Short mmCIF file of C-alpha atoms and ligand atoms in Angstrom, two decimals:
data_model
loop_
_atom_site.label_atom_id
_atom_site.label_comp_id
_atom_site.label_asym_id
_atom_site.label_seq_id
_atom_site.Cartn_x
_atom_site.Cartn_y
_atom_site.Cartn_z
CA MET A 1 0.00 0.00 0.00
CA LYS A 2 1.14 3.58 -0.62
CA ILE A 3 0.97 5.53 2.62
CA SER A 4 1.66 9.23 3.23
CA LEU A 5 3.02 10.23 6.64
CA GLY A 6 3.42 13.55 8.39
CA SER A 7 4.17 14.85 11.85
CA ASP A 8 5.14 17.95 13.73
CA HIS A 9 8.18 18.08 16.04
CA ALA A 10 6.16 16.49 18.87
CA GLY A 11 5.37 13.46 16.72
CA LEU A 12 8.65 13.11 14.86
CA ALA A 13 10.14 10.18 16.79
CA LEU A 14 7.00 8.06 16.51
CA LYS A 15 6.56 8.95 12.84
CA GLN A 16 10.14 7.77 12.17
CA GLU A 17 9.40 4.45 13.90
CA ILE A 18 6.25 4.01 11.83
CA VAL A 19 8.11 4.84 8.60
CA LEU A 20 10.71 2.14 9.33
CA TYR A 21 8.02 -0.35 10.32
CA LEU A 22 5.98 0.26 7.16
CA LYS A 23 9.02 0.01 4.86
CA ARG A 24 10.05 -3.28 6.49
CA ALA A 25 6.49 -4.54 5.95
CA GLY A 26 6.81 -3.78 2.22
CA HIS A 27 4.69 -0.63 2.00
CA THR A 28 5.60 2.41 -0.10
CA VAL A 29 6.02 5.44 2.16
CA LEU A 30 5.77 9.13 1.32
CA ASP A 31 7.34 10.97 4.26
CA ARG A 32 6.06 14.57 4.11
CA GLY A 33 8.04 15.75 7.14
CA THR A 34 8.80 17.23 9.52
CA SER A 35 12.36 15.92 9.66
CA THR A 36 13.96 17.89 12.52
CA ASP A 37 13.17 18.74 16.14
CA ALA A 38 12.58 22.40 15.25
CA SER A 39 9.15 23.63 16.28
CA VAL A 40 6.68 23.59 13.38
CA ASP A 41 2.91 23.95 12.90
CA TYR A 42 1.00 20.66 12.64
CA PRO A 43 -1.69 21.98 10.21
CA ASP A 44 0.98 22.40 7.52
CA PHE A 45 1.83 18.69 7.63
CA ALA A 46 -1.79 17.62 7.91
CA THR A 47 -2.42 19.50 4.66
CA LEU A 48 0.50 17.86 2.84
CA VAL A 49 -0.71 14.37 3.77
CA CYS A 50 -4.38 15.13 3.07
CA ASN A 51 -3.47 16.48 -0.37
CA ASP A 52 -1.78 13.15 -1.12
CA ILE A 53 -5.02 11.33 -0.30
CA ILE A 54 -7.28 13.75 -2.17
CA SER A 55 -5.08 13.61 -5.29
CA ASP A 56 -4.81 9.78 -5.09
CA GLU A 57 -1.05 10.06 -4.65
CA ALA A 58 -1.46 7.84 -1.60
CA GLU A 59 -4.16 5.44 -0.47
CA ARG A 60 -3.94 6.19 3.25
CA GLY A 61 -2.37 8.79 5.52
CA ILE A 62 -0.91 8.72 9.00
CA LEU A 63 -0.42 11.90 11.04
CA VAL A 64 1.39 12.19 14.36
CA CYS A 65 1.57 15.14 16.75
CA GLY A 66 1.86 15.37 20.53
CA THR A 67 -1.73 14.34 21.21
CA GLY A 68 -3.01 13.47 17.74
CA ILE A 69 -5.85 15.92 18.38
CA GLY A 70 -4.53 18.91 16.47
CA MET A 71 -3.72 16.73 13.47
CA SER A 72 -7.19 15.19 13.48
CA ILE A 73 -8.90 18.59 13.73
CA ALA A 74 -6.80 19.99 10.88
CA ALA A 75 -7.13 16.89 8.67
CA ASN A 76 -10.92 16.78 9.00
CA LYS A 77 -11.19 20.30 7.56
CA HIS A 78 -10.26 18.83 4.15
CA ALA A 79 -13.16 17.61 2.02
CA GLY A 80 -12.95 13.88 1.43
CA ILE A 81 -10.77 13.26 4.46
CA ARG A 82 -12.05 11.04 7.24
CA ALA A 83 -9.36 11.26 9.91
CA ALA A 84 -9.61 9.18 13.07
CA LEU A 85 -7.64 9.66 16.27
CA CYS A 86 -7.15 6.14 17.66
CA HIS A 87 -5.25 5.09 20.73
CA ASP A 88 -6.60 1.54 20.92
CA THR A 89 -6.89 -1.28 18.40
CA PHE A 90 -10.69 -1.64 18.76
CA SER A 91 -11.20 1.93 17.55
CA ALA A 92 -8.62 1.46 14.79
CA ARG A 93 -10.53 -1.53 13.38
CA ALA A 94 -13.95 0.07 13.89
CA THR A 95 -13.01 3.31 12.17
CA ARG A 96 -11.99 1.40 9.06
CA GLU A 97 -15.09 -0.84 9.10
CA HIS A 98 -17.64 1.86 9.96
CA ASN A 99 -16.10 5.19 8.91
CA ASP A 100 -13.78 4.13 6.08
CA ALA A 101 -11.17 6.36 7.74
CA ASN A 102 -8.49 7.28 5.24
CA VAL A 103 -6.22 9.04 7.74
CA LEU A 104 -5.04 7.72 11.11
CA CYS A 105 -3.94 10.21 13.77
CA LEU A 106 -1.72 9.28 16.71
CA GLY A 107 -0.34 11.13 19.73
CA GLN A 108 3.30 10.48 20.52
CA ARG A 109 2.89 11.98 24.00
CA VAL A 110 -0.07 9.72 24.76
CA ILE A 111 0.87 6.15 23.78
CA GLY A 112 4.08 4.14 23.35
CA ALA A 113 5.53 2.99 20.07
CA GLY A 114 4.57 -0.65 20.65
CA LEU A 115 0.86 0.11 20.91
CA ALA A 116 1.09 2.65 18.09
CA LEU A 117 2.53 0.04 15.71
CA ASP A 118 -0.21 -2.45 16.68
CA ILE A 119 -2.81 0.24 15.95
CA VAL A 120 -1.20 0.96 12.57
CA THR A 121 -1.21 -2.75 11.69
CA VAL A 122 -4.85 -3.26 12.62
CA TRP A 123 -5.93 -0.05 10.87
CA LEU A 124 -4.14 -0.94 7.63
CA GLY A 125 -5.53 -4.47 7.67
CA ALA A 126 -9.20 -3.68 8.26
CA GLU A 127 -11.68 -3.11 5.43
CA PHE A 128 -14.70 -0.82 5.11
CA ALA A 129 -17.91 -2.78 5.77
CA GLY A 130 -20.07 -0.69 3.38
CA ASP A 131 -23.86 -1.18 3.45
CA LYS A 132 -25.56 1.09 6.02
CA HIS A 133 -22.20 2.66 6.83
CA LEU A 134 -21.91 3.95 3.26
CA ARG A 135 -25.21 5.78 3.65
CA ARG A 136 -23.83 7.54 6.73
CA LEU A 137 -20.62 8.52 4.96
CA GLU A 138 -22.69 9.98 2.13
CA LYS A 139 -24.46 12.14 4.71
CA ILE A 140 -21.10 13.30 6.03
CA ALA A 141 -19.98 14.11 2.48
CA ARG A 142 -23.11 16.23 2.03
CA LEU A 143 -22.13 18.21 5.13
CA GLU A 144 -18.93 19.21 3.34
CA LYS A 145 -21.01 20.91 0.66
CA ALA A 146 -23.53 22.57 3.00
C1 RB5 B 201 2.87 20.83 19.95
O1 RB5 B 201 3.38 21.37 21.12
C2 RB5 B 201 1.48 20.25 20.21
O2 RB5 B 201 0.58 21.28 20.49
C3 RB5 B 201 1.00 19.44 19.02
O3 RB5 B 201 1.92 18.46 18.74
C4 RB5 B 201 -0.32 18.74 19.20
O4 RB5 B 201 -0.36 17.96 20.36
C5 RB5 B 201 -1.53 19.56 19.02
O5 RB5 B 201 -2.66 19.09 19.08
#
């Protein structure tokens, strides 16, 4: 799978671990930064990753900041993006099956790398269930045009 990743300075270390993990697992990774500890603004990186999804440059996106909250707020401002902040594997699976989430947000200051990598694995492996859930996503899409 082709996956776009982004973080701010507060999510850099976890993003780097995820990049390595995904490459070892055979995925194609687009690392959109940041790449240093210098303080940066998370919305800039959320936008880079979301643009990859919207333009079909990547199939999924992963965003990491300190809490994952800022990234999820910023990502969900982009039409067509369904970003989910998940810090447990149940939510990671459910947000693929029910919400067809195309962006996963994580907080480096909230969970450890071991759990984060499990969440990434479950999220990438789960499929959208469709059916009644599709109807609900169509209603969300209509909200973007309202
Ligand atoms: C950066 O200090 C921090 O505010 C950011 O990484 C994130 O947690 C925002 O939601």
